Amino acid sequence: MLTRRQLSKLGVAAAVTAVATATGAANHPSPKGPFSVPLPVPSVLRPELRTATHDIYRLVMREAHTRIASGGDTRIRGFNGAFPGPTIRAKRGRPVIVQQVNRLDTPVAVHLHGGHVPQPSDGHPMDLIMPGASRAYLYPNDQPGATLWYHDHAHMLEAENVYRGLAGCYILTDEAEERLPLPKGRYDIPLLLRDAALAADGSLVYDVHDIGKRSTTMVNGRATPYLRVAARKYRFRLVNVSNDRPFALKLGDGSPIVQIASDGGLLPAPVTVDNVVVWPAERAEIVVDFSRHRPGESVTLDNLAAYPGENPQVMRFDVDRTAVDHSRVPDRLRPLPALRTPTVEREFVMTTDMAHDRYLINGRPFDMDRVDFRVKAGAEERWTITVPEDTYAMPHTFHTHLAQFRVVDRNGKPPAPEESGLKDTVAVLPGERVRVQLRFTSYTGRYLYHCHMMGHSAMGMMGQFEVVR
Ligand SMILES: [Cu+2]
């Protein structure tokens, strides 16, 4: 949940007032205005082959046209030409192989964000898939159920590739989670959130610096869509796939939101919040109960972190029917793994070098040929991430590959309940100091850590560690 102080740090407090003034118009959508297109739900990818042990998928990265908003078609780069890509649904204990075919004219590397993955399948930018080539990625799925996502990770190209569409959702479930009485099936929907700058002809304008112009927000690739819902509970998997934009989402009618999961899956217990925050690459799963509405009523989803002057409305839910609802949110969801005493402590300082247009971790930009530190397989480590409060300080989102972590404290205080679960990405605002704790497994090799504001990582805010025995 974003506090008023954090909102003012982002310079977006003005947007809070804008929410109140904009909602009046929401009930009368014009054909070309917001809420004129239905929310698409990305299709679930079918395996090419199901063997006794593996599900085998194939995805072709190619250019295609889509319609984001009224105004014209948009040329995108998509997995199977889809914007966003198809959803892969996997089950814990059953490995997946994805054959990725590159029919774009740019090199790519596909990373499964949040996945516990052996090094050759991690999408390290040294393992590029060149145009015309392909690569098979093995995902063991040996971690608890979680909403993951896959995206390009070619260094210095990732920001534009993802901006142009190379992102998709990967939903991992497990048996314990499936036994919980949470909303399922058609009542369990991923919402991939992002923004873009759209030209008048509908084309995507990419400028790594001018993020302020990306004022079209999208859900599942459509600008301000509507979703027809039944008057019952839904599970929504919020995935922030945007390059740089945070969302702080609140229901337009002010009713509370129940958050059940974060990046690494279910929280120990549900948390009721006024708004739910997802920074770039973060995920949050929420349960929204529309039974408080009658058919014919609507409720918007608003972004408290909208930039000043923007329409803060992200999408609208139109309740159009009643439905039987046997789902419920249990009081306990999933216990967290215990923290061990860490054996190693490390510090990460995230800064901006405006003179050279670079973003740095510990004073250095990414170097493919440099291993920044080595980690012992099986080690429990505590990492401290700080963003000094200086002239060019800005929020960053620290992400590490391979391991999920737990936030130990934020500025010396215990994390909020919704930030206490398993995570792989954490926001650090100017002047903040966040400590996280993570445990490495037996996988060895080079993995990345970086800021997930993609313009920042593309401009150097990234490093690599090597796990050794
Ligand atoms: Cu950053």
mmCIF file with all atom_site columns, N, CA and C in Angstrom, residues 176-206:
data_model
loop_
_atom_site.group_PDB
_atom_site.id
_atom_site.type_symbol
_atom_site.label_atom_id
_atom_site.label_alt_id
_atom_site.label_comp_id
_atom_site.label_asym_id
_atom_site.label_entity_id
_atom_site.label_seq_id
_atom_site.pdbx_PDB_ins_code
_atom_site.Cartn_x
_atom_site.Cartn_y
_atom_site.Cartn_z
_atom_site.occupancy
_atom_site.B_iso_or_equiv
_atom_site.pdbx_formal_charge
_atom_site.auth_seq_id
_atom_site.auth_comp_id
_atom_site.auth_asym_id
_atom_site.auth_atom_id
_atom_site.pdbx_PDB_model_num
ATOM 1  N N  . ALA A 1 176 ? -1.184  -27.682 -3.122  1.00 0.00 ? 176 ALA A N  1
ATOM 2  C CA . ALA A 1 176 ? -1.702  -27.062 -1.898  1.00 0.00 ? 176 ALA A CA 1
ATOM 3  C C  . ALA A 1 176 ? -2.544  -25.834 -2.248  1.00 0.00 ? 176 ALA A C  1
ATOM 4  N N  . GLU A 1 177 ? -2.051  -25.070 -3.226  1.00 0.00 ? 177 GLU A N  1
ATOM 5  C CA . GLU A 1 177 ? -2.783  -23.869 -3.623  1.00 0.00 ? 177 GLU A CA 1
ATOM 6  C C  . GLU A 1 177 ? -4.105  -24.240 -4.296  1.00 0.00 ? 177 GLU A C  1
ATOM 7  N N  . GLU A 1 178 ? -4.070  -25.284 -5.120  1.00 0.00 ? 178 GLU A N  1
ATOM 8  C CA . GLU A 1 178 ? -5.293  -25.675 -5.829  1.00 0.00 ? 178 GLU A CA 1
ATOM 9  C C  . GLU A 1 178 ? -6.376  -26.171 -4.876  1.00 0.00 ? 178 GLU A C  1
ATOM 10 N N  . ARG A 1 179 ? -5.955  -26.669 -3.708  1.00 0.00 ? 179 ARG A N  1
ATOM 11 C CA . ARG A 1 179 ? -6.939  -27.138 -2.726  1.00 0.00 ? 179 ARG A CA 1
ATOM 12 C C  . ARG A 1 179 ? -7.641  -25.983 -2.004  1.00 0.00 ? 179 ARG A C  1
ATOM 13 N N  . LEU A 1 180 ? -7.054  -24.799 -2.044  1.00 0.00 ? 180 LEU A N  1
ATOM 14 C CA . LEU A 1 180 ? -7.683  -23.656 -1.362  1.00 0.00 ? 180 LEU A CA 1
ATOM 15 C C  . LEU A 1 180 ? -8.947  -23.235 -2.120  1.00 0.00 ? 180 LEU A C  1
ATOM 16 N N  . PRO A 1 181 ? -9.959  -22.758 -1.393  1.00 0.00 ? 181 PRO A N  1
ATOM 17 C CA . PRO A 1 181 ? -11.241 -22.423 -2.060  1.00 0.00 ? 181 PRO A CA 1
ATOM 18 C C  . PRO A 1 181 ? -11.253 -21.060 -2.749  1.00 0.00 ? 181 PRO A C  1
ATOM 19 N N  . LEU A 1 182 ? -10.105 -20.626 -3.275  1.00 0.00 ? 182 LEU A N  1
ATOM 20 C CA . LEU A 1 182 ? -10.024 -19.318 -3.950  1.00 0.00 ? 182 LEU A CA 1
ATOM 21 C C  . LEU A 1 182 ? -10.762 -19.366 -5.289  1.00 0.00 ? 182 LEU A C  1
ATOM 22 N N  . PRO A 1 183 ? -11.159 -18.209 -5.834  1.00 0.00 ? 183 PRO A N  1
ATOM 23 C CA . PRO A 1 183 ? -11.800 -18.206 -7.161  1.00 0.00 ? 183 PRO A CA 1
ATOM 24 C C  . PRO A 1 183 ? -10.894 -18.857 -8.204  1.00 0.00 ? 183 PRO A C  1
ATOM 25 N N  . LYS A 1 184 ? -11.498 -19.672 -9.066  1.00 0.00 ? 184 LYS A N  1
ATOM 26 C CA . LYS A 1 184 ? -10.725 -20.469 -10.032 1.00 0.00 ? 184 LYS A CA 1
ATOM 27 C C  . LYS A 1 184 ? -11.286 -20.322 -11.439 1.00 0.00 ? 184 LYS A C  1
ATOM 28 N N  . GLY A 1 185 ? -10.558 -20.913 -12.374 1.00 0.00 ? 185 GLY A N  1
ATOM 29 C CA . GLY A 1 185 ? -11.058 -21.019 -13.753 1.00 0.00 ? 185 GLY A CA 1
ATOM 30 C C  . GLY A 1 185 ? -11.296 -19.654 -14.368 1.00 0.00 ? 185 GLY A C  1
ATOM 31 N N  . ARG A 1 186 ? -12.505 -19.447 -14.884 1.00 0.00 ? 186 ARG A N  1
ATOM 32 C CA . ARG A 1 186 ? -12.797 -18.168 -15.559 1.00 0.00 ? 186 ARG A CA 1
ATOM 33 C C  . ARG A 1 186 ? -12.853 -17.001 -14.588 1.00 0.00 ? 186 ARG A C  1
ATOM 34 N N  . TYR A 1 187 ? -12.808 -17.303 -13.289 1.00 0.00 ? 187 TYR A N  1
ATOM 35 C CA . TYR A 1 187 ? -12.814 -16.238 -12.280 1.00 0.00 ? 187 TYR A CA 1
ATOM 36 C C  . TYR A 1 187 ? -11.410 -15.935 -11.760 1.00 0.00 ? 187 TYR A C  1
ATOM 37 N N  . ASP A 1 188 ? -10.403 -16.432 -12.472 1.00 0.00 ? 188 ASP A N  1
ATOM 38 C CA . ASP A 1 188 ? -8.990  -16.213 -12.120 1.00 0.00 ? 188 ASP A CA 1
ATOM 39 C C  . ASP A 1 188 ? -8.333  -15.602 -13.369 1.00 0.00 ? 188 ASP A C  1
ATOM 40 N N  . ILE A 1 189 ? -8.081  -14.298 -13.336 1.00 0.00 ? 189 ILE A N  1
ATOM 41 C CA . ILE A 1 189 ? -7.717  -13.576 -14.564 1.00 0.00 ? 189 ILE A CA 1
ATOM 42 C C  . ILE A 1 189 ? -6.432  -12.775 -14.363 1.00 0.00 ? 189 ILE A C  1
ATOM 43 N N  . PRO A 1 190 ? -5.449  -12.952 -15.269 1.00 0.00 ? 190 PRO A N  1
ATOM 44 C CA . PRO A 1 190 ? -4.254  -12.092 -15.191 1.00 0.00 ? 190 PRO A CA 1
ATOM 45 C C  . PRO A 1 190 ? -4.547  -10.713 -15.782 1.00 0.00 ? 190 PRO A C  1
ATOM 46 N N  . LEU A 1 191 ? -4.028  -9.682  -15.126 1.00 0.00 ? 191 LEU A N  1
ATOM 47 C CA . LEU A 1 191 ? -4.148  -8.304  -15.626 1.00 0.00 ? 191 LEU A CA 1
ATOM 48 C C  . LEU A 1 191 ? -2.734  -7.756  -15.779 1.00 0.00 ? 191 LEU A C  1
ATOM 49 N N  . LEU A 1 192 ? -2.258  -7.702  -17.018 1.00 0.00 ? 192 LEU A N  1
ATOM 50 C CA . LEU A 1 192 ? -0.909  -7.200  -17.286 1.00 0.00 ? 192 LEU A CA 1
ATOM 51 C C  . LEU A 1 192 ? -0.982  -5.698  -17.535 1.00 0.00 ? 192 LEU A C  1
ATOM 52 N N  . LEU A 1 193 ? -0.333  -4.954  -16.640 1.00 0.00 ? 193 LEU A N  1
ATOM 53 C CA . LEU A 1 193 ? -0.451  -3.495  -16.644 1.00 0.00 ? 193 LEU A CA 1
ATOM 54 C C  . LEU A 1 193 ? 0.790   -2.852  -17.229 1.00 0.00 ? 193 LEU A C  1
ATOM 55 N N  . ARG A 1 194 ? 0.591   -1.820  -18.022 1.00 0.00 ? 194 ARG A N  1
ATOM 56 C CA . ARG A 1 194 ? 1.738   -1.093  -18.562 1.00 0.00 ? 194 ARG A CA 1
ATOM 57 C C  . ARG A 1 194 ? 1.271   0.230   -19.153 1.00 0.00 ? 194 ARG A C  1
ATOM 58 N N  . ASP A 1 195 ? 2.226   0.973   -19.683 1.00 0.00 ? 195 ASP A N  1
ATOM 59 C CA . ASP A 1 195 ? 1.888   2.210   -20.360 1.00 0.00 ? 195 ASP A CA 1
ATOM 60 C C  . ASP A 1 195 ? 2.627   2.271   -21.693 1.00 0.00 ? 195 ASP A C  1
ATOM 61 N N  . ALA A 1 196 ? 2.334   3.297   -22.469 1.00 0.00 ? 196 ALA A N  1
ATOM 62 C CA . ALA A 1 196 ? 3.018   3.509   -23.744 1.00 0.00 ? 196 ALA A CA 1
ATOM 63 C C  . ALA A 1 196 ? 2.704   4.912   -24.227 1.00 0.00 ? 196 ALA A C  1
ATOM 64 N N  . ALA A 1 197 ? 3.577   5.407   -25.113 1.00 0.00 ? 197 ALA A N  1
ATOM 65 C CA . ALA A 1 197 ? 3.274   6.640   -25.847 1.00 0.00 ? 197 ALA A CA 1
ATOM 66 C C  . ALA A 1 197 ? 2.792   6.220   -27.226 1.00 0.00 ? 197 ALA A C  1
ATOM 67 N N  . LEU A 1 198 ? 1.566   6.590   -27.549 1.00 0.00 ? 198 LEU A N  1
ATOM 68 C CA . LEU A 1 198 ? 0.982   6.232   -28.846 1.00 0.00 ? 198 LEU A CA 1
ATOM 69 C C  . LEU A 1 198 ? 0.924   7.465   -29.740 1.00 0.00 ? 198 LEU A C  1
ATOM 70 N N  . ALA A 1 199 ? 1.451   7.342   -30.964 1.00 0.00 ? 199 ALA A N  1
ATOM 71 C CA . ALA A 1 199 ? 1.321   8.438   -31.931 1.00 0.00 ? 199 ALA A CA 1
ATOM 72 C C  . ALA A 1 199 ? -0.110  8.468   -32.467 1.00 0.00 ? 199 ALA A C  1
ATOM 73 N N  . ALA A 1 200 ? -0.459  9.554   -33.168 1.00 0.00 ? 200 ALA A N  1
ATOM 74 C CA . ALA A 1 200 ? -1.834  9.695   -33.682 1.00 0.00 ? 200 ALA A CA 1
ATOM 75 C C  . ALA A 1 200 ? -2.207  8.553   -34.617 1.00 0.00 ? 200 ALA A C  1
ATOM 76 N N  . ASP A 1 201 ? -1.218  8.002   -35.324 1.00 0.00 ? 201 ASP A N  1
ATOM 77 C CA . ASP A 1 201 ? -1.520  6.895   -36.244 1.00 0.00 ? 201 ASP A CA 1
ATOM 78 C C  . ASP A 1 201 ? -1.537  5.538   -35.540 1.00 0.00 ? 201 ASP A C  1
ATOM 79 N N  . GLY A 1 202 ? -1.385  5.555   -34.226 1.00 0.00 ? 202 GLY A N  1
ATOM 80 C CA . GLY A 1 202 ? -1.466  4.313   -33.465 1.00 0.00 ? 202 GLY A CA 1
ATOM 81 C C  . GLY A 1 202 ? -0.122  3.666   -33.207 1.00 0.00 ? 202 GLY A C  1
ATOM 82 N N  . SER A 1 203 ? 0.953   4.192   -33.802 1.00 0.00 ? 203 SER A N  1
ATOM 83 C CA . SER A 1 203 ? 2.250   3.513   -33.617 1.00 0.00 ? 203 SER A CA 1
ATOM 84 C C  . SER A 1 203 ? 2.827   3.794   -32.234 1.00 0.00 ? 203 SER A C  1
ATOM 85 N N  . LEU A 1 204 ? 3.636   2.845   -31.766 1.00 0.00 ? 204 LEU A N  1
ATOM 86 C CA . LEU A 1 204 ? 4.286   2.965   -30.456 1.00 0.00 ? 204 LEU A CA 1
ATOM 87 C C  . LEU A 1 204 ? 5.510   3.862   -30.603 1.00 0.00 ? 204 LEU A C  1
ATOM 88 N N  . VAL A 1 205 ? 5.590   4.894   -29.774 1.00 0.00 ? 205 VAL A N  1
ATOM 89 C CA . VAL A 1 205 ? 6.752   5.785   -29.796 1.00 0.00 ? 205 VAL A CA 1
ATOM 90 C C  . VAL A 1 205 ? 7.668   5.364   -28.648 1.00 0.00 ? 205 VAL A C  1
ATOM 91 N N  . TYR A 1 206 ? 8.910   5.024   -28.989 1.00 0.00 ? 206 TYR A N  1
ATOM 92 C CA . TYR A 1 206 ? 9.835   4.617   -27.937 1.00 0.00 ? 206 TYR A CA 1
ATOM 93 C C  . TYR A 1 206 ? 10.945  5.645   -27.776 1.00 0.00 ? 206 TYR A C  1
#
